[in-house]
């Protein structure tokens, strides 16, 4: 099985210098060493490090046969690339349009287990999806379970082309697995249980989402004494990743939903998964490229020229407040704060102000007075004239004047007395955090030569901006393994 993995690792070693990884690389956001990346997979703290695995195709900057890429970190910010963890080496996963699809990780008795979906054509020529396991003692070298696949058919006994992305956890000495499945064009989450991690029995469909024909990449965890179930629906306009807060009934196999919401109001955030940190905090990471900017999974021009394509969002710390998921920029990011430009209200009053040459990465923080008048923040690429605007009224609206797919306006609800909005700006992305509500809206924004971005804001009638602070973040990403 190592042949294919070794070949891919040798290829990366040989060609990684081709990937433009300096001025054209986001400083804070994780990007692959070379080639294509999508979903985060198997996020776990194991053997002294945080491990990030990801959907990976090293040979092209397009979605192609899937491998699991691998990187480690001590702080969730600075990453070190490691050799590929899983290659599609076995007959049950070797189709060019298949491979090792998304999944999760679990530590058990000192071993690291990876659960993933193997995708290959069956005898009838259909691409079918089956659940598999791989394990490792050191968190670096993985071997596939000899009796893979561990789940061959869906809960109805059929080979299924939409049966994927296992999430595995332990509860009361039993292991549980959630798998996304499409049945009669309805997206569902199937719950299985096991005593030994290899033999699984179907419990029930715990949740289904009419309107979405497939639910991808489920995650399940305890947070602040409650239970959270997340997934990424396919077929619902906007493809927003969704969270449910409620209670899992393990006997009946039903998730009782008490409240629900959206993990990110932008369109460039997909397939989120979480880390449990060593001090018990939860961090969410999503694939930042989402869907909207891509031409049928064929990458996007601005980045494919660099010989890599794909970024992860910054990790967000999540908690529950009033039955809603509340996201914030984590302390590890604010600890990178450096030089600041501070503009207070006497300077903003009634005028359009400009701050030129915002360097990335930065955090732009707005302190607002309550009031009715809208505030517009405009980011302009000095070279191309491309503009991105955030308009803050009773909600936050994002609008871009020009983009490859004619992006529409996006909106995010704001708390009535929202008084602090923070924008985390990196080379190709903006993540807007509303502190009162705990909501986030992320967008990719392919400014060229982003250091020459111009940023201005305007505020009509009464002045609602009390203070505006632009803080440069001192970030250094380790590039090689
Ligand atoms: C989500 C997804 C998963 C699948 C993987 C394949 O982006 O479609 O459902 O496992 O990507 O790369």
mmCIF file of C-alpha atoms in Angstrom, residues 194-469:
data_model
loop_
_atom_site.group_PDB
_atom_site.id
_atom_site.type_symbol
_atom_site.label_atom_id
_atom_site.label_comp_id
_atom_site.label_asym_id
_atom_site.label_seq_id
_atom_site.Cartn_x
_atom_site.Cartn_y
_atom_site.Cartn_z
ATOM 1 C CA UNK A 194 -19.720 -0.827 17.592
ATOM 2 C CA UNK A 195 -17.935 -2.428 20.533
ATOM 3 C CA UNK A 196 -14.577 -2.846 18.772
ATOM 4 C CA UNK A 197 -14.341 -0.113 16.063
ATOM 5 C CA UNK A 198 -14.528 -2.672 13.220
ATOM 6 C CA UNK A 199 -17.931 -4.407 13.435
ATOM 7 C CA UNK A 200 -20.765 -1.913 13.116
ATOM 8 C CA UNK A 201 -24.530 -2.215 13.391
ATOM 9 C CA UNK A 202 -27.043 0.315 12.155
ATOM 10 C CA UNK A 203 -29.044 2.050 14.911
ATOM 11 C CA UNK A 204 -31.290 4.535 13.141
ATOM 12 C CA UNK A 205 -31.494 7.672 10.999
ATOM 13 C CA UNK A 206 -30.890 10.355 13.639
ATOM 14 C CA UNK A 207 -31.755 13.344 11.484
ATOM 15 C CA UNK A 208 -32.914 14.200 7.976
ATOM 16 C CA UNK A 209 -33.096 17.491 6.161
ATOM 17 C CA UNK A 210 -35.826 17.784 3.552
ATOM 18 C CA UNK A 211 -34.634 20.047 0.782
ATOM 19 C CA UNK A 212 -31.014 18.941 0.978
ATOM 20 C CA UNK A 213 -30.351 15.818 -1.067
ATOM 21 C CA UNK A 214 -27.157 14.947 0.803
ATOM 22 C CA UNK A 215 -25.694 15.873 4.210
ATOM 23 C CA UNK A 216 -21.904 15.911 4.065
ATOM 24 C CA UNK A 217 -19.196 15.848 6.727
ATOM 25 C CA UNK A 218 -21.137 15.479 9.995
ATOM 26 C CA UNK A 219 -19.485 16.401 13.288
ATOM 27 C CA UNK A 220 -20.828 15.723 16.769
ATOM 28 C CA UNK A 221 -19.539 16.995 20.137
ATOM 29 C CA UNK A 222 -20.370 18.163 23.615
ATOM 30 C CA UNK A 223 -20.053 21.855 24.265
ATOM 31 C CA UNK A 224 -20.877 23.761 27.450
ATOM 32 C CA UNK A 225 -22.919 20.832 28.768
ATOM 33 C CA UNK A 226 -24.975 20.481 25.575
ATOM 34 C CA UNK A 227 -24.688 18.437 22.387
ATOM 35 C CA UNK A 228 -23.957 19.857 18.966
ATOM 36 C CA UNK A 229 -24.449 18.169 15.599
ATOM 37 C CA UNK A 230 -23.142 19.888 12.464
ATOM 38 C CA UNK A 231 -23.247 19.021 8.751
ATOM 39 C CA UNK A 232 -22.906 20.582 5.314
ATOM 40 C CA UNK A 233 -26.054 20.150 3.214
ATOM 41 C CA UNK A 234 -25.948 19.791 -0.564
ATOM 42 C CA UNK A 235 -28.815 21.150 -2.609
ATOM 43 C CA UNK A 236 -29.909 23.912 -0.276
ATOM 44 C CA UNK A 237 -29.287 27.353 -1.715
ATOM 45 C CA UNK A 238 -26.038 28.777 -0.395
ATOM 46 C CA UNK A 239 -24.820 25.407 0.949
ATOM 47 C CA UNK A 240 -24.515 26.866 4.438
ATOM 48 C CA UNK A 241 -22.940 24.597 7.014
ATOM 49 C CA UNK A 242 -25.545 24.027 9.703
ATOM 50 C CA UNK A 243 -25.450 23.333 13.432
ATOM 51 C CA UNK A 244 -28.102 21.737 15.622
ATOM 52 C CA UNK A 245 -28.083 22.014 19.404
ATOM 53 C CA UNK A 246 -30.039 19.335 21.239
ATOM 54 C CA UNK A 247 -29.796 15.846 22.666
ATOM 55 C CA UNK A 248 -28.786 12.523 21.159
ATOM 56 C CA UNK A 249 -31.037 9.676 22.228
ATOM 57 C CA UNK A 250 -28.679 6.728 21.769
ATOM 58 C CA UNK A 251 -31.354 4.112 22.499
ATOM 59 C CA UNK A 252 -33.851 5.357 19.957
ATOM 60 C CA UNK A 253 -31.191 6.728 17.614
ATOM 61 C CA UNK A 254 -32.761 10.164 17.283
ATOM 62 C CA UNK A 255 -31.237 13.612 17.695
ATOM 63 C CA UNK A 256 -33.786 15.870 19.393
ATOM 64 C CA UNK A 257 -33.245 19.377 18.034
ATOM 65 C CA UNK A 258 -33.717 22.300 20.415
ATOM 66 C CA UNK A 259 -32.248 25.037 18.237
ATOM 67 C CA UNK A 260 -30.384 25.412 14.973
ATOM 68 C CA UNK A 261 -28.297 27.938 13.112
ATOM 69 C CA UNK A 262 -25.627 28.551 10.513
ATOM 70 C CA UNK A 263 -21.922 28.242 11.206
ATOM 71 C CA UNK A 264 -20.930 30.940 8.724
ATOM 72 C CA UNK A 265 -23.041 33.311 6.635
ATOM 73 C CA UNK A 266 -20.513 33.523 3.807
ATOM 74 C CA UNK A 267 -20.358 31.034 0.958
ATOM 75 C CA UNK A 268 -16.669 30.301 1.305
ATOM 76 C CA UNK A 269 -16.789 28.057 4.349
ATOM 77 C CA UNK A 270 -17.609 24.378 4.006
ATOM 78 C CA UNK A 271 -17.280 20.955 5.623
ATOM 79 C CA UNK A 272 -16.265 22.296 9.070
ATOM 80 C CA UNK A 273 -14.764 19.974 11.680
ATOM 81 C CA UNK A 274 -13.604 20.642 15.249
ATOM 82 C CA UNK A 275 -10.583 20.233 17.467
ATOM 83 C CA UNK A 276 -10.922 19.642 21.185
ATOM 84 C CA UNK A 277 -7.968 21.519 22.670
ATOM 85 C CA UNK A 278 -5.841 20.266 25.536
ATOM 86 C CA UNK A 279 -7.599 22.690 27.894
ATOM 87 C CA UNK A 280 -11.089 21.628 26.828
ATOM 88 C CA UNK A 281 -11.890 24.380 24.302
ATOM 89 C CA UNK A 282 -13.530 23.699 20.910
ATOM 90 C CA UNK A 283 -12.142 25.147 17.686
ATOM 91 C CA UNK A 284 -13.902 24.948 14.328
ATOM 92 C CA UNK A 285 -11.983 24.864 11.041
ATOM 93 C CA UNK A 286 -13.701 24.904 7.644
ATOM 94 C CA UNK A 287 -12.516 24.616 4.056
ATOM 95 C CA UNK A 288 -12.377 28.229 3.077
ATOM 96 C CA UNK A 289 -12.808 27.916 -0.638
ATOM 97 C CA UNK A 290 -16.383 26.759 -0.416
ATOM 98 C CA UNK A 291 -18.201 26.310 -3.667
ATOM 99 C CA UNK A 292 -19.168 29.632 -5.062
ATOM 100 C CA UNK A 293 -15.847 30.623 -6.524
ATOM 101 C CA UNK A 294 -15.089 27.391 -8.188
ATOM 102 C CA UNK A 295 -15.673 26.286 -11.673
ATOM 103 C CA UNK A 296 -16.967 22.769 -11.029
ATOM 104 C CA UNK A 297 -14.173 21.811 -8.666
ATOM 105 C CA UNK A 298 -11.601 22.935 -11.194
ATOM 106 C CA UNK A 299 -9.869 25.420 -9.013
ATOM 107 C CA UNK A 300 -9.805 29.142 -9.388
ATOM 108 C CA UNK A 301 -7.441 31.022 -11.636
ATOM 109 C CA UNK A 302 -5.921 33.354 -9.094
ATOM 110 C CA UNK A 303 -4.564 30.492 -7.082
ATOM 111 C CA UNK A 304 -3.991 27.681 -9.549
ATOM 112 C CA UNK A 305 -1.258 29.787 -11.157
ATOM 113 C CA UNK A 306 0.575 29.430 -7.864
ATOM 114 C CA UNK A 307 0.617 25.613 -8.159
ATOM 115 C CA UNK A 308 -1.501 25.180 -5.066
ATOM 116 C CA UNK A 309 -5.185 25.704 -4.483
ATOM 117 C CA UNK A 310 -7.228 25.677 -1.294
ATOM 118 C CA UNK A 311 -7.095 27.180 2.188
ATOM 119 C CA UNK A 312 -8.498 26.392 5.616
ATOM 120 C CA UNK A 313 -10.368 29.035 7.590
ATOM 121 C CA UNK A 314 -8.723 30.357 10.722
ATOM 122 C CA UNK A 315 -9.721 28.234 13.701
ATOM 123 C CA UNK A 316 -12.671 29.781 15.551
ATOM 124 C CA UNK A 317 -13.349 29.239 19.191
ATOM 125 C CA UNK A 318 -16.959 28.201 19.771
ATOM 126 C CA UNK A 319 -19.182 28.241 22.823
ATOM 127 C CA UNK A 320 -22.952 28.188 23.410
ATOM 128 C CA UNK A 321 -24.876 31.274 24.504
ATOM 129 C CA UNK A 322 -28.672 31.346 24.612
ATOM 130 C CA UNK A 323 -28.856 28.079 22.659
ATOM 131 C CA UNK A 324 -26.841 29.560 19.801
ATOM 132 C CA UNK A 325 -23.318 28.783 18.686
ATOM 133 C CA UNK A 326 -21.081 31.736 19.415
ATOM 134 C CA UNK A 327 -17.811 32.087 17.435
ATOM 135 C CA UNK A 328 -14.822 34.276 18.262
ATOM 136 C CA UNK A 329 -11.325 34.928 16.977
ATOM 137 C CA UNK A 330 -9.151 32.751 19.235
ATOM 138 C CA UNK A 331 -6.566 34.092 21.681
ATOM 139 C CA UNK A 332 -3.730 32.524 19.673
ATOM 140 C CA UNK A 333 -4.546 34.976 16.853
ATOM 141 C CA UNK A 334 -4.943 38.077 18.989
ATOM 142 C CA UNK A 335 -1.606 37.173 20.619
ATOM 143 C CA UNK A 336 0.016 37.970 17.258
ATOM 144 C CA UNK A 337 -1.109 41.591 17.387
ATOM 145 C CA UNK A 338 1.541 44.137 16.481
ATOM 146 C CA UNK A 339 1.529 47.715 15.232
ATOM 147 C CA UNK A 340 -1.786 49.579 15.274
ATOM 148 C CA UNK A 341 -3.419 52.438 13.428
ATOM 149 C CA UNK A 342 -6.116 53.977 15.635
ATOM 150 C CA UNK A 343 -8.755 56.349 14.321
ATOM 151 C CA UNK A 344 -11.153 57.811 16.847
ATOM 152 C CA UNK A 345 -14.521 59.538 16.399
ATOM 153 C CA UNK A 346 -13.300 63.097 15.975
ATOM 154 C CA UNK A 347 -11.461 61.951 12.867
ATOM 155 C CA UNK A 348 -14.314 59.972 11.364
ATOM 156 C CA UNK A 349 -17.177 62.384 11.805
ATOM 157 C CA UNK A 350 -19.273 62.531 8.669
ATOM 158 C CA UNK A 351 -16.450 62.018 6.225
ATOM 159 C CA UNK A 352 -15.234 59.290 4.005
ATOM 160 C CA UNK A 353 -11.897 58.302 5.394
ATOM 161 C CA UNK A 354 -9.214 56.245 3.826
ATOM 162 C CA UNK A 355 -6.607 53.985 5.232
ATOM 163 C CA UNK A 356 -4.302 52.945 2.447
ATOM 164 C CA UNK A 357 -1.994 50.033 2.150
ATOM 165 C CA UNK A 358 -3.511 47.768 4.686
ATOM 166 C CA UNK A 359 -1.059 45.006 5.129
ATOM 167 C CA UNK A 360 -2.218 41.462 5.549
ATOM 168 C CA UNK A 361 -2.720 39.777 7.896
ATOM 169 C CA UNK A 362 -4.536 42.347 10.016
ATOM 170 C CA UNK A 363 -7.561 42.675 12.237
ATOM 171 C CA UNK A 364 -9.812 45.665 11.610
ATOM 172 C CA UNK A 365 -11.884 46.391 14.668
ATOM 173 C CA UNK A 366 -14.842 48.757 14.695
ATOM 174 C CA UNK A 367 -16.405 50.058 17.890
ATOM 175 C CA UNK A 368 -19.887 51.344 17.096
ATOM 176 C CA UNK A 369 -22.286 53.664 18.847
ATOM 177 C CA UNK A 370 -25.911 52.634 18.702
ATOM 178 C CA UNK A 371 -27.835 54.440 15.995
ATOM 179 C CA UNK A 372 -29.675 53.995 12.745
ATOM 180 C CA UNK A 373 -27.324 55.302 10.079
ATOM 181 C CA UNK A 374 -25.611 52.705 7.929
ATOM 182 C CA UNK A 375 -21.856 52.295 7.897
ATOM 183 C CA UNK A 376 -20.039 51.223 4.770
ATOM 184 C CA UNK A 377 -16.606 49.697 4.800
ATOM 185 C CA UNK A 378 -15.062 49.497 1.394
ATOM 186 C CA UNK A 379 -12.011 47.492 0.376
ATOM 187 C CA UNK A 380 -10.624 48.369 -2.984
ATOM 188 C CA UNK A 381 -7.888 46.792 -5.016
ATOM 189 C CA UNK A 382 -5.835 49.733 -6.196
ATOM 190 C CA UNK A 383 -4.672 47.932 -9.306
ATOM 191 C CA UNK A 384 -7.865 46.349 -10.607
ATOM 192 C CA UNK A 385 -10.493 48.625 -9.103
ATOM 193 C CA UNK A 386 -12.308 45.590 -7.674
ATOM 194 C CA UNK A 387 -14.347 46.477 -4.612
ATOM 195 C CA UNK A 388 -15.713 44.547 -1.668
ATOM 196 C CA UNK A 389 -18.140 46.321 0.656
ATOM 197 C CA UNK A 390 -19.539 45.558 4.055
ATOM 198 C CA UNK A 391 -22.613 47.589 4.956
ATOM 199 C CA UNK A 392 -23.706 47.584 8.578
ATOM 200 C CA UNK A 393 -27.349 48.485 9.205
ATOM 201 C CA UNK A 394 -29.750 46.313 11.158
ATOM 202 C CA UNK A 395 -27.857 43.437 9.557
ATOM 203 C CA UNK A 396 -24.481 43.106 7.910
ATOM 204 C CA UNK A 397 -24.422 42.946 4.136
ATOM 205 C CA UNK A 398 -21.515 41.976 1.940
ATOM 206 C CA UNK A 399 -21.328 43.001 -1.656
ATOM 207 C CA UNK A 400 -18.652 42.618 -4.297
ATOM 208 C CA UNK A 401 -18.792 44.659 -7.487
ATOM 209 C CA UNK A 402 -16.896 42.210 -9.579
ATOM 210 C CA UNK A 403 -16.122 38.553 -9.345
ATOM 211 C CA UNK A 404 -15.846 35.601 -11.692
ATOM 212 C CA UNK A 405 -19.259 34.141 -10.896
ATOM 213 C CA UNK A 406 -21.233 37.335 -10.340
ATOM 214 C CA UNK A 407 -21.570 36.950 -6.625
ATOM 215 C CA UNK A 408 -24.757 38.194 -5.058
ATOM 216 C CA UNK A 409 -25.079 40.148 -1.880
ATOM 217 C CA UNK A 410 -24.701 38.104 1.297
ATOM 218 C CA UNK A 411 -26.255 38.995 4.647
ATOM 219 C CA UNK A 412 -25.620 38.164 8.285
ATOM 220 C CA UNK A 413 -27.958 38.973 11.188
ATOM 221 C CA UNK A 414 -26.617 41.336 13.839
ATOM 222 C CA UNK A 415 -27.601 41.721 17.483
ATOM 223 C CA UNK A 416 -29.712 44.853 18.016
ATOM 224 C CA UNK A 417 -27.033 46.553 20.039
ATOM 225 C CA UNK A 418 -24.094 45.205 18.088
ATOM 226 C CA UNK A 419 -21.191 47.404 19.039
ATOM 227 C CA UNK A 420 -18.109 45.597 17.938
ATOM 228 C CA UNK A 421 -17.288 44.088 14.573
ATOM 229 C CA UNK A 422 -13.908 42.550 13.778
ATOM 230 C CA UNK A 423 -12.600 41.691 10.334
ATOM 231 C CA UNK A 424 -9.762 39.228 10.068
ATOM 232 C CA UNK A 425 -8.033 40.050 6.829
ATOM 233 C CA UNK A 426 -5.533 37.774 5.103
ATOM 234 C CA UNK A 427 -4.241 37.694 1.566
ATOM 235 C CA UNK A 428 -7.293 36.113 -0.097
ATOM 236 C CA UNK A 429 -9.976 36.244 2.548
ATOM 237 C CA UNK A 430 -11.971 38.297 5.009
ATOM 238 C CA UNK A 431 -13.671 36.757 8.035
ATOM 239 C CA UNK A 432 -16.110 39.136 9.727
ATOM 240 C CA UNK A 433 -16.996 38.455 13.372
ATOM 241 C CA UNK A 434 -19.946 40.224 15.030
ATOM 242 C CA UNK A 435 -19.069 40.082 18.696
ATOM 243 C CA UNK A 436 -22.537 40.628 20.185
ATOM 244 C CA UNK A 437 -24.173 37.882 18.178
ATOM 245 C CA UNK A 438 -21.160 35.580 17.816
ATOM 246 C CA UNK A 439 -21.843 35.181 14.090
ATOM 247 C CA UNK A 440 -19.287 35.035 11.271
ATOM 248 C CA UNK A 441 -19.353 35.759 7.551
ATOM 249 C CA UNK A 442 -16.307 34.702 5.539
ATOM 250 C CA UNK A 443 -15.590 35.528 1.956
ATOM 251 C CA UNK A 444 -12.706 34.899 -0.348
ATOM 252 C CA UNK A 445 -11.488 37.968 -2.100
ATOM 253 C CA UNK A 446 -8.887 37.594 -4.759
ATOM 254 C CA UNK A 447 -7.219 40.919 -4.733
ATOM 255 C CA UNK A 448 -3.969 40.853 -6.563
ATOM 256 C CA UNK A 449 -1.001 42.082 -4.573
ATOM 257 C CA UNK A 450 -3.186 42.439 -1.523
ATOM 258 C CA UNK A 451 -0.689 44.579 0.333
ATOM 259 C CA UNK A 452 -1.802 47.426 -1.879
ATOM 260 C CA UNK A 453 -5.390 47.210 -0.799
ATOM 261 C CA UNK A 454 -6.999 50.488 0.010
ATOM 262 C CA UNK A 455 -9.581 50.569 2.721
ATOM 263 C CA UNK A 456 -12.062 53.344 3.356
ATOM 264 C CA UNK A 457 -15.183 53.734 5.412
ATOM 265 C CA UNK A 458 -18.095 56.066 5.280
ATOM 266 C CA UNK A 459 -20.752 56.813 7.812
ATOM 267 C CA UNK A 460 -23.708 59.031 7.133
ATOM 268 C CA UNK A 461 -25.368 61.704 9.286
ATOM 269 C CA UNK A 462 -24.607 61.017 12.901
ATOM 270 C CA UNK A 463 -21.257 59.435 13.427
ATOM 271 C CA UNK A 464 -21.601 55.840 14.544
ATOM 272 C CA UNK A 465 -17.958 54.826 14.535
ATOM 273 C CA UNK A 466 -16.482 55.477 17.942
ATOM 274 C CA UNK A 467 -13.149 53.975 17.164
ATOM 275 C CA UNK A 468 -11.521 52.064 14.371
ATOM 276 C CA UNK A 469 -8.348 50.124 14.991
#
